[in-house]
Amino acid sequence: MSRTILLYSGTFTDVLFAELAPRAGEWGYQGLELCCWGDHFEVQRALSEDDYCAKKLDLLSRLDLSAPVISAHKVSQAVGDRVDARHQAILPDYVWGDGQPPEVSQRAAEEMMATVRAAQKLGAAVVAGFSGSTLWSFVGGYPAPTREILAAGFQDFARLWNPILDVCRDCGIRYALEVHPGQIAFDLYSAEMALDALHGREDFGFLFDPSHLHWQGIDPAEFLRHFPDRIYHVHIKDAVLNLNGRNGLLGSYLPSGDPRRGYEFRSPGHGGIDWEAVIRALNDIGYNGPLSVEWKDSGMNRDFGAEDACRFVKRLDFEPAPPEY
Amino acid sequence: MSRTILLYSGTFTDVLFAELAPRAGEWGYQGLELCCWGDHFEVQRALSEDDYCAKKLDLLSRLDLSAPVISAHKVSQAVGDRVDARHQAILPDYVWGDGQPPEVSQRAAEEMMATVRAAQKLGAAVVAGFSGSTLWSFVGGYPAPTREILAAGFQDFARLWNPILDVCRDCGIRYALEVHPGQIAFDLYSAEMALDALHGREDFGFLFDPSHLHWQGIDPAEFLRHFPDRIYHVHIKDAVLNLNGRNGLLGSYLPSGDPRRGYEFRSPGHGGIDWEAVIRALNDIGYNGPLSVEWKDSGMNRDFGAEDACRFVKRLDFEPAPPEY
Amino acid sequence: MSRTILLYSGTFTDVLFAELAPRAGEWGYQGLELCCWGDHFEVQRALSEDDYCAKKLDLLSRLDLSAPVISAHKVSQAVGDRVDARHQAILPDYVWGDGQPPEVSQRAAEEMMATVRAAQKLGAAVVAGFSGSTLWSFVGGYPAPTREILAAGFQDFARLWNPILDVCRDCGIRYALEVHPGQIAFDLYSAEMALDALHGREDFGFLFDPSHLHWQGIDPAEFLRHFPDRIYHVHIKDAVLNLNGRNGLLGSYLPSGDPRRGYEFRSPGHGGIDWEAVIRALNDIGYNGPLSVEWKDSGMNRDFGAEDACRFVKRLDFEPAPPEY
Amino acid sequence: MSRTILLYSGTFTDVLFAELAPRAGEWGYQGLELCCWGDHFEVQRALSEDDYCAKKLDLLSRLDLSAPVISAHKVSQAVGDRVDARHQAILPDYVWGDGQPPEVSQRAAEEMMATVRAAQKLGAAVVAGFSGSTLWSFVGGYPAPTREILAAGFQDFARLWNPILDVCRDCGIRYALEVHPGQIAFDLYSAEMALDALHGREDFGFLFDPSHLHWQGIDPAEFLRHFPDRIYHVHIKDAVLNLNGRNGLLGSYLPSGDPRRGYEFRSPGHGGIDWEAVIRALNDIGYNGPLSVEWKDSGMNRDFGAEDACRFVKRLDFEPAPPEY
Amino acid sequence: MSRTILLYSGTFTDVLFAELAPRAGEWGYQGLELCCWGDHFEVQRALSEDDYCAKKLDLLSRLDLSAPVISAHKVSQAVGDRVDARHQAILPDYVWGDGQPPEVSQRAAEEMMATVRAAQKLGAAVVAGFSGSTLWSFVGGYPAPTREILAAGFQDFARLWNPILDVCRDCGIRYALEVHPGQIAFDLYSAEMALDALHGREDFGFLFDPSHLHWQGIDPAEFLRHFPDRIYHVHIKDAVLNLNGRNGLLGSYLPSGDPRRGYEFRSPGHGGIDWEAVIRALNDIGYNGPLSVEWKDSGMNRDFGAEDACRFVKRLDFEPAPPEY
Amino acid sequence: MSRTILLYSGTFTDVLFAELAPRAGEWGYQGLELCCWGDHFEVQRALSEDDYCAKKLDLLSRLDLSAPVISAHKVSQAVGDRVDARHQAILPDYVWGDGQPPEVSQRAAEEMMATVRAAQKLGAAVVAGFSGSTLWSFVGGYPAPTREILAAGFQDFARLWNPILDVCRDCGIRYALEVHPGQIAFDLYSAEMALDALHGREDFGFLFDPSHLHWQGIDPAEFLRHFPDRIYHVHIKDAVLNLNGRNGLLGSYLPSGDPRRGYEFRSPGHGGIDWEAVIRALNDIGYNGPLSVEWKDSGMNRDFGAEDACRFVKRLDFEPAPPEY
């Protein structure tokens, strides 16, 4: 479909934007999904400095690269989470502040609104990110939450995110929530519930990343066919199951790369995802947004992998039959 | 091995002890794993009333039933958890009190010590239960916890449970932690970490319930062979995977019985667990404690199922070869 | 659920009714699904002789057997088929007549109306059977039928069957179409199309026989959950796949029992069907009609098998949880 | 083996021969399997016009393309079928005529003889096609055909095809029947029966297309090894199973491309066929005829796919060991 | 088929015949496969003492037991093997003698002839055993044997066994070679070669024991269908694969019961063999000899298992359809 | 990891060294694993002729090829085997001599010491080969060897190989035993036992060839992770299972290429080995020696395959993450 192939910049925040952009181009990418940390896309500067966005776009344009999606995964996590010590590392100081949970979430929400406005200024169409969730710790745990507790969690989600989505609506930006463990939506039916909690407002859809569905036993193509008009962004990331009787899918607290884990993320094409089925489902539902490589593989050289992944996606993304076929 | 077959009473707390015990005997059970809620085993009465335990034992003895294991799952959960609104429903009023988290946990710890003493008074050998966990909400979620945060969680676990285990040691009781989502140990390697955090003290071992391992992709027999001398209690409960591409293993917040869930608990023999492998592994490691049916099946009549399960376990628990064979 | 267990009499038409009924009782059955050939249930005599039905019911009643379902598979096939030489063997002489196709089908339709009236006279609730189909030869074949040809086939089906279903409605009888190759409905989506062609009239539902779905790769439980209120009758019959690289699912024209066939029917419990899933789905959708053993197994003694099957179904049909559970 | 790679022209009949041939060459093909409809290969003109074949060959030769196989699938279908409305669309007017079945079949047989003669004139070695079948509607259906009915069907097949095969013999042409649903031979054992019905005459062999065997559960390599000297032509076409519990292998009357179907055809390498096993079996039996890409994929751009397929076959068709190895 | 169910006595040579026989009867067996070691069946006494066989038969008859098969596994192994230190433990002193290989084999051959005569005297129909093999050490090893070396091995086999089979012929006894690793025939094609080496003489057939085929990846039912008239005896013994990535099928020199082995023998019904398929294949080929339980399970009490196995075989051995069905 | 890719020369001994080396270079290889037969590497000449090694190295150097590993598979087999007629074909005349077993083994041991010294002279780091085994014929056979017999076999192994390994130690050469049927170590646990028998001396490690593990059911990556510091050399060779119910894993005495065998060796990438898992395990354990293609495929042209294999290994051997990642 000749979809635009992006590199998700969040894996490369140790590399300055001015250095990363040309490398991405050399590897074959047609654009970047810029993340809002490091110097890749600084929200406050974008809003306060007149030429910040123009300069970014200028550099990208000279490299023939686009930037249609902004990643706000880190700040967005704090909007709906019970904030704890882990969050300090993913938030700018001015959002973390003194770390008092309710205020942190409030400031995170404000930063998200700013992000949407900054994205508009850059000419992006989509802001992608997380939601955080007060319900996550109840998933699989004990005691099971009551219906009332679950309902309250979804109401919180709607209450916190509707104002941000209102800004999206005003700016002509769509928010793509990554369906991901730790978020309000982490599988097919929870995604359905999240959509219902927002009464299906069109500003809100999903970032589809099959790697998070695969290890849960969900067929990524079924997810796509279930939400044909709510796929607002796509991450290309692979995953592999390592089950040998001792490994478990919940991962035993082990870090990525430890062979005792039950699953691992992989450079695309090096894992277990049925990409042929994914691309055909994307074709069938008419998704024509970008394909963004979120490169993650604890066992491969990053630069080698980023280039390998771009080639992989180009081979994968074949032309579908014309609609009239 | 002619192991004692128990009925876990926690599934029947709507039935009074005096009524449940004879029914269990008629269904073929040889004893009860008494839970510490309802009137099955009331910890404070057991300690304060001189004849409470004697009366229980007398009734059981007339029915030719034993009570070698006490279940303290509900109170034990609050010891190590971040206490929230869900916990009120599982705690006695005098433990919940005003619901201020740190004090609730403290009172739960004291109740656990009382439980151990009451179990000793009843002549039980094992108290079974949970641990709670401050780390649970980090499992699978985002942001990933640092090594330091994980280490702190295990230290908390040890700090909170060592005093209770000291009482176990003094009373000649062993604590069997159910390896279960929501607890400090939920799979093979996290169980290893929990044991390490306690420096392998012998008062502490595991309640093995294969239903919680099965859906995580772990082979229950591998778990048994990995901890040959730390299996202190066994629950017989089955589980089935319902994966069809849309269902996910994390369960989508759905209650038991909803066909959209990725797995369900089942009456033993009606699910996917390889019981032949489980019983052979129990034989190989020389486990000779009781087998306790925790009956749970949203699609089967409870009384029918409890009797069916007892018959199933009797067929299953064949005699192993003598050691010299 | 203590559903009534019937023996489908069509496998025993070499045995007189008066002899079969007591044997069925001895084997443990609680009733018969009487077929309309041989002397099991003679439609014209039932209608014309005053005491025909009463005598049948009297004998059954003395044996404590019921007859809630009438099988009209043979005559019903001719209603919607392109009649050819094969049909002579399955039709009474007065329906076959001179074998001219259009008239044969017309007489078959009239016989079906008579059958419904006779079933009412016997006090049955369901007539079970086939439909025939002018579309069958196009399935899988070449050239593929156009949409118009398919639409015409469904219109024929509705035109031919609506008058028979009108008689059903008048008599308080439900027609259960067996979803089966050779019929208008042979899998899940074709069953949906057949229901649509009749505008979902309630006189019409399905005879669920999982053996015909299994070899097509369809999960029988998915079929049940897809049509929760249209399961009007159930056949218990098993099937096994024999694939070894040379065998094919279309069966190579080979008769039952030839090991070169890709699949075979089997006595229930001796094949590949997941009966646990079937019975749970029947429980979940609230089916409380009879379970009728259609015994077919080319490798087993028929009398042995009929008794073995009855025992199997009794073990299988466990009590579900009460609705309020 | 450096087998000749052909493009089956029947997928491109909307493209004129003069335009298709150079495109095939550009995509990498070494020849065309010309179909007898559209202007690709017009049988009557080939026979009646002196220079028709010469001109075709001249154009092909200038493009360095060969045409060793003629496809007569459409007309051949009518030879042995019960002709109905579907056939009009696949027959030339002069064969369809007034559409009276027996005469249509007769004219189709004559056209097949003409086709063989025309193929000889073009210098082709093989005519490939179908057979039609009066037995097809009995496959899987009800009532099952008797042995006599089956025997009669095979006799019909022999009676109708022997005269055509006599022409083949006289012209030095071999007929390759595609083993395909809807034909007298659709799987391994029915192919054996068809060969027997013709007493194994050498003019008659098979067009091997693994896509039609795969979904029936047959291992294509077993088919090849079973008929080592009767593989007269090979189609390269892939297929994929889409089973998810609801989909069925008989396809529910649904058109290609509908995700509810149980299987789909695919561009080679994009489906489930084990091509490595196919090519090794072809090597082992010494097949050295062409490999003809019958391109069919409802989810891929046709031109892209035709080129992709040619590359795929070139990679696939590795050199076998020399016989003496 | 109501085949006779035997207990193979070789697993119980620590129990005297006079004690074993009544226990076998109590466990439900209908006869014994007597082994020629311990006091179960002493070949030289049977030949030299007039009433030895009569007394055995008398005791068996009083218990309603038969003895239709004699097991000579131990001595027969030495006939065709390269004799080494291992063989001393399995041979009577008068066969082992001074342990010089060629003479040991010669004496073993003579003992086999004596065994056949003794079996005749007892009224048995079959002698079952091994062959030994000079080729075994070449299987899977290095350097690969040449065709000439293999041919010489089969010639040795024929040369050594033909004289013994001549005695079989004279005595009306059939020899059933157990297809088993370590023997000249250990899988389907090597069994074919062994039969060919003997020019298919009818005195020679196979003892079918599916446990030895299962772990090699062979379908036991295929073996039966391949040799429909050469199945002279059947052992009922189960096996299970324990593959977890580290275990291997060649067994790492480990003794039975070690969980690191790749497979284990099991009490029938407790392993991985598809017994339904086995019994149907036995029915289809018309085998009507005995089914002999060779009980072996390192994880189960032997007496419990022997009784459990007998019940299992009775359930398994259902009545087939009559031939005319 | 940019590991050196070698071609194992033993598959090409019909080609002279001077001809093979440039071809290997053209195919893309970076070096040769020279075998000690044919003229590839002549041990006695290497030791006795001053410039033999220098000339070899000179030619290799001009082609930019290295020779870091010497293969002594043939002679090494005779060191620990019971020598028989098969061995004559794999030994030089001066080692075979008069073929008396004990002296042959002794001469083979001396030749191995010479080989180590010659390898040192060539500048190689590793000698790769077999061990032979007196225990091989007991594997899987009958009677099972006692513990004492097994222990004696391992003692023999140590007694015979320690002197050779002493020469390795003195020469700075490591011996890589190929884990392979027919050798003392053929799977994971037998490799462990072999290492133990040598008290883990560092001169001794393994040649890892996954093709020999795959068909035994062992996961090659588990082998690598089990012996992280003992992988001294790696062969790249693929294998495929051909199980269809009749084929068996022990191979029925059939030669390579016969489709009745249960498994076959294949050109890398054309079989069933999970190479992605192999390369990641090699990366994880830090193996940085060469990858040596032992090309073997009975169904592919050897020259085509050798070049194809080299390309395959280059694609496969991706750069791992740096250790600090």
Tab-separated table of N, CA and C in Angstrom, chain B residues 9-68:
chain	number	residue	atom	x	y	z
B	9	SER	N	-12.939	-25.708	52.381
B	9	SER	CA	-14.265	-25.257	52.808
B	9	SER	C	-14.611	-23.856	52.319
B	10	GLY	N	-13.628	-23.120	51.811
B	10	GLY	CA	-13.853	-21.728	51.441
B	10	GLY	C	-14.867	-21.532	50.327
B	11	THR	N	-15.134	-22.574	49.557
B	11	THR	CA	-16.126	-22.478	48.495
B	11	THR	C	-17.546	-22.639	49.050
B	12	PHE	N	-17.647	-23.011	50.322
B	12	PHE	CA	-18.954	-23.368	50.894
B	12	PHE	C	-19.266	-22.537	52.136
B	13	THR	N	-18.841	-21.295	52.152
B	13	THR	CA	-19.023	-20.542	53.392
B	13	THR	C	-20.476	-20.132	53.602
B	14	ASP	N	-21.328	-20.370	52.607
B	14	ASP	CA	-22.763	-20.178	52.826
B	14	ASP	C	-23.387	-21.367	53.565
B	15	VAL	N	-22.624	-22.380	53.785
B	15	VAL	CA	-23.111	-23.572	54.479
B	15	VAL	C	-22.430	-23.627	55.840
B	16	LEU	N	-23.203	-23.845	56.884
B	16	LEU	CA	-22.612	-23.897	58.214
B	16	LEU	C	-21.729	-25.125	58.361
B	17	PHE	N	-20.719	-24.979	59.191
B	17	PHE	CA	-19.768	-26.061	59.431
B	17	PHE	C	-20.484	-27.363	59.788
B	18	ALA	N	-21.446	-27.249	60.657
B	18	ALA	CA	-22.116	-28.460	61.160
B	18	ALA	C	-22.888	-29.174	60.059
B	19	GLU	N	-23.183	-28.446	59.020
B	19	GLU	CA	-23.906	-29.047	57.892
B	19	GLU	C	-22.924	-29.500	56.813
B	20	LEU	N	-21.872	-28.733	56.628
B	20	LEU	CA	-20.925	-29.048	55.561
B	20	LEU	C	-20.150	-30.327	55.859
B	21	ALA	N	-19.736	-30.476	57.117
B	21	ALA	CA	-18.868	-31.602	57.463
B	21	ALA	C	-19.509	-32.938	57.089
B	22	PRO	N	-20.740	-33.212	57.486
B	22	PRO	CA	-21.318	-34.503	57.091
B	22	PRO	C	-21.490	-34.640	55.582
B	23	ARG	N	-21.829	-33.548	54.920
B	23	ARG	CA	-21.950	-33.646	53.458
B	23	ARG	C	-20.609	-34.015	52.825
B	24	ALA	N	-19.541	-33.390	53.313
B	24	ALA	CA	-18.214	-33.712	52.781
B	24	ALA	C	-17.922	-35.196	52.976
B	25	GLY	N	-18.277	-35.713	54.148
B	25	GLY	CA	-18.067	-37.131	54.396
B	25	GLY	C	-18.866	-37.998	53.436
B	26	GLU	N	-20.110	-37.612	53.196
B	26	GLU	CA	-20.930	-38.395	52.269
B	26	GLU	C	-20.366	-38.351	50.845
B	27	TRP	N	-19.800	-37.229	50.479
B	27	TRP	CA	-19.219	-37.118	49.128
B	27	TRP	C	-17.931	-37.936	49.001
B	28	GLY	N	-17.411	-38.403	50.127
B	28	GLY	CA	-16.240	-39.264	50.067
B	28	GLY	C	-14.962	-38.644	50.611
B	29	TYR	N	-15.057	-37.396	51.076
B	29	TYR	CA	-13.831	-36.741	51.561
B	29	TYR	C	-13.408	-37.308	52.898
B	30	GLN	N	-12.118	-37.173	53.161
B	30	GLN	CA	-11.561	-37.690	54.415
B	30	GLN	C	-11.204	-36.570	55.371
B	31	GLY	N	-11.498	-35.353	54.972
B	31	GLY	CA	-11.213	-34.246	55.864
B	31	GLY	C	-11.568	-32.931	55.209
B	32	LEU	N	-11.349	-31.850	55.960
B	32	LEU	CA	-11.654	-30.511	55.466
B	32	LEU	C	-10.419	-29.631	55.607
B	33	GLU	N	-10.204	-28.779	54.605
B	33	GLU	CA	-9.286	-27.663	54.794
B	33	GLU	C	-10.177	-26.517	55.247
B	34	LEU	N	-10.142	-26.219	56.545
B	34	LEU	CA	-11.092	-25.244	57.098
B	34	LEU	C	-10.615	-23.828	56.828
B	35	CYS	N	-11.523	-23.005	56.359
B	35	CYS	CA	-11.165	-21.609	56.125
B	35	CYS	C	-11.552	-20.769	57.335
B	36	CYS	N	-10.854	-19.672	57.503
B	36	CYS	CA	-11.035	-18.810	58.677
B	36	CYS	C	-12.069	-17.730	58.426
B	37	TRP	N	-13.123	-18.045	57.740
B	37	TRP	CA	-14.207	-17.067	57.646
B	37	TRP	C	-15.501	-17.857	57.689
B	38	GLY	N	-16.632	-17.147	57.790
B	38	GLY	CA	-17.851	-17.859	58.125
B	38	GLY	C	-17.643	-18.532	59.475
B	39	ASP	N	-18.359	-19.614	59.742
B	39	ASP	CA	-18.203	-20.271	61.047
B	39	ASP	C	-17.310	-21.511	60.960
B	40	HIS	N	-16.579	-21.648	59.815
B	40	HIS	CA	-15.804	-22.873	59.661
B	40	HIS	C	-14.661	-22.958	60.658
B	41	PHE	N	-13.930	-21.862	60.786
B	41	PHE	CA	-12.886	-21.826	61.820
B	41	PHE	C	-12.684	-20.372	62.215
B	42	GLU	N	-13.166	-20.048	63.430
B	42	GLU	CA	-13.131	-18.653	63.892
B	42	GLU	C	-11.927	-18.497	64.812
B	43	VAL	N	-10.947	-17.797	64.316
B	43	VAL	CA	-9.657	-17.725	64.989
B	43	VAL	C	-9.786	-17.207	66.418
B	44	GLN	N	-10.493	-16.102	66.580
B	44	GLN	CA	-10.534	-15.495	67.924
B	44	GLN	C	-11.292	-16.381	68.897
B	45	ARG	N	-12.340	-17.020	68.429
B	45	ARG	CA	-13.050	-17.942	69.322
B	45	ARG	C	-12.172	-19.154	69.637
B	46	ALA	N	-11.450	-19.611	68.649
B	46	ALA	CA	-10.588	-20.769	68.893
B	46	ALA	C	-9.575	-20.481	69.981
B	47	LEU	N	-9.094	-19.242	70.003
B	47	LEU	CA	-8.090	-18.907	71.006
B	47	LEU	C	-8.718	-18.593	72.361
B	48	SER	N	-9.909	-17.989	72.328
B	48	SER	CA	-10.466	-17.490	73.601
B	48	SER	C	-11.403	-18.495	74.270
B	49	GLU	N	-12.009	-19.364	73.478
B	49	GLU	CA	-12.935	-20.319	74.089
B	49	GLU	C	-12.211	-21.645	74.284
B	50	ASP	N	-12.308	-22.136	75.484
B	50	ASP	CA	-11.533	-23.326	75.828
B	50	ASP	C	-11.902	-24.536	74.975
B	51	ASP	N	-13.180	-24.671	74.699
B	51	ASP	CA	-13.616	-25.918	74.053
B	51	ASP	C	-13.927	-25.761	72.583
B	52	TYR	N	-13.622	-24.601	72.010
B	52	TYR	CA	-13.970	-24.381	70.601
B	52	TYR	C	-13.321	-25.442	69.700
B	53	CYS	N	-12.026	-25.582	69.841
B	53	CYS	CA	-11.315	-26.545	69.003
B	53	CYS	C	-11.755	-27.966	69.320
B	54	ALA	N	-11.889	-28.229	70.593
B	54	ALA	CA	-12.267	-29.591	70.996
B	54	ALA	C	-13.604	-29.982	70.375
B	55	LYS	N	-14.547	-29.062	70.365
B	55	LYS	CA	-15.860	-29.357	69.780
B	55	LYS	C	-15.762	-29.623	68.285
B	56	LYS	N	-14.983	-28.773	67.607
B	56	LYS	CA	-14.772	-28.981	66.155
B	56	LYS	C	-14.215	-30.380	65.918
B	57	LEU	N	-13.165	-30.680	66.671
B	57	LEU	CA	-12.483	-31.955	66.455
B	57	LEU	C	-13.400	-33.119	66.787
B	58	ASP	N	-14.223	-32.913	67.798
B	58	ASP	CA	-15.139	-33.969	68.206
B	58	ASP	C	-16.122	-34.277	67.077
B	59	LEU	N	-16.706	-33.215	66.527
B	59	LEU	CA	-17.659	-33.433	65.439
B	59	LEU	C	-16.959	-34.099	64.250
B	60	LEU	N	-15.765	-33.593	63.908
B	60	LEU	CA	-15.038	-34.172	62.777
B	60	LEU	C	-14.718	-35.638	63.046
B	61	SER	N	-14.313	-35.906	64.252
B	61	SER	CA	-13.890	-37.251	64.598
B	61	SER	C	-15.055	-38.225	64.487
B	62	ARG	N	-16.236	-37.775	64.908
B	62	ARG	CA	-17.387	-38.658	64.773
B	62	ARG	C	-17.690	-38.974	63.308
B	63	LEU	N	-17.317	-38.050	62.436
B	63	LEU	CA	-17.544	-38.267	60.992
B	63	LEU	C	-16.328	-38.896	60.336
B	64	ASP	N	-15.328	-39.194	61.140
B	64	ASP	CA	-14.097	-39.796	60.618
B	64	ASP	C	-13.375	-38.848	59.642
B	65	LEU	N	-13.409	-37.567	59.982
B	65	LEU	CA	-12.778	-36.547	59.140
B	65	LEU	C	-11.625	-35.899	59.894
B	66	SER	N	-10.632	-35.452	59.168
B	66	SER	CA	-9.512	-34.739	59.785
B	66	SER	C	-9.509	-33.283	59.318
B	67	ALA	N	-8.694	-32.466	59.952
B	67	ALA	CA	-8.595	-31.043	59.571
B	67	ALA	C	-7.151	-30.598	59.682
B	68	PRO	N	-6.301	-31.126	58.822
B	68	PRO	CA	-4.866	-30.881	58.990
B	68	PRO	C	-4.365	-29.552	58.450
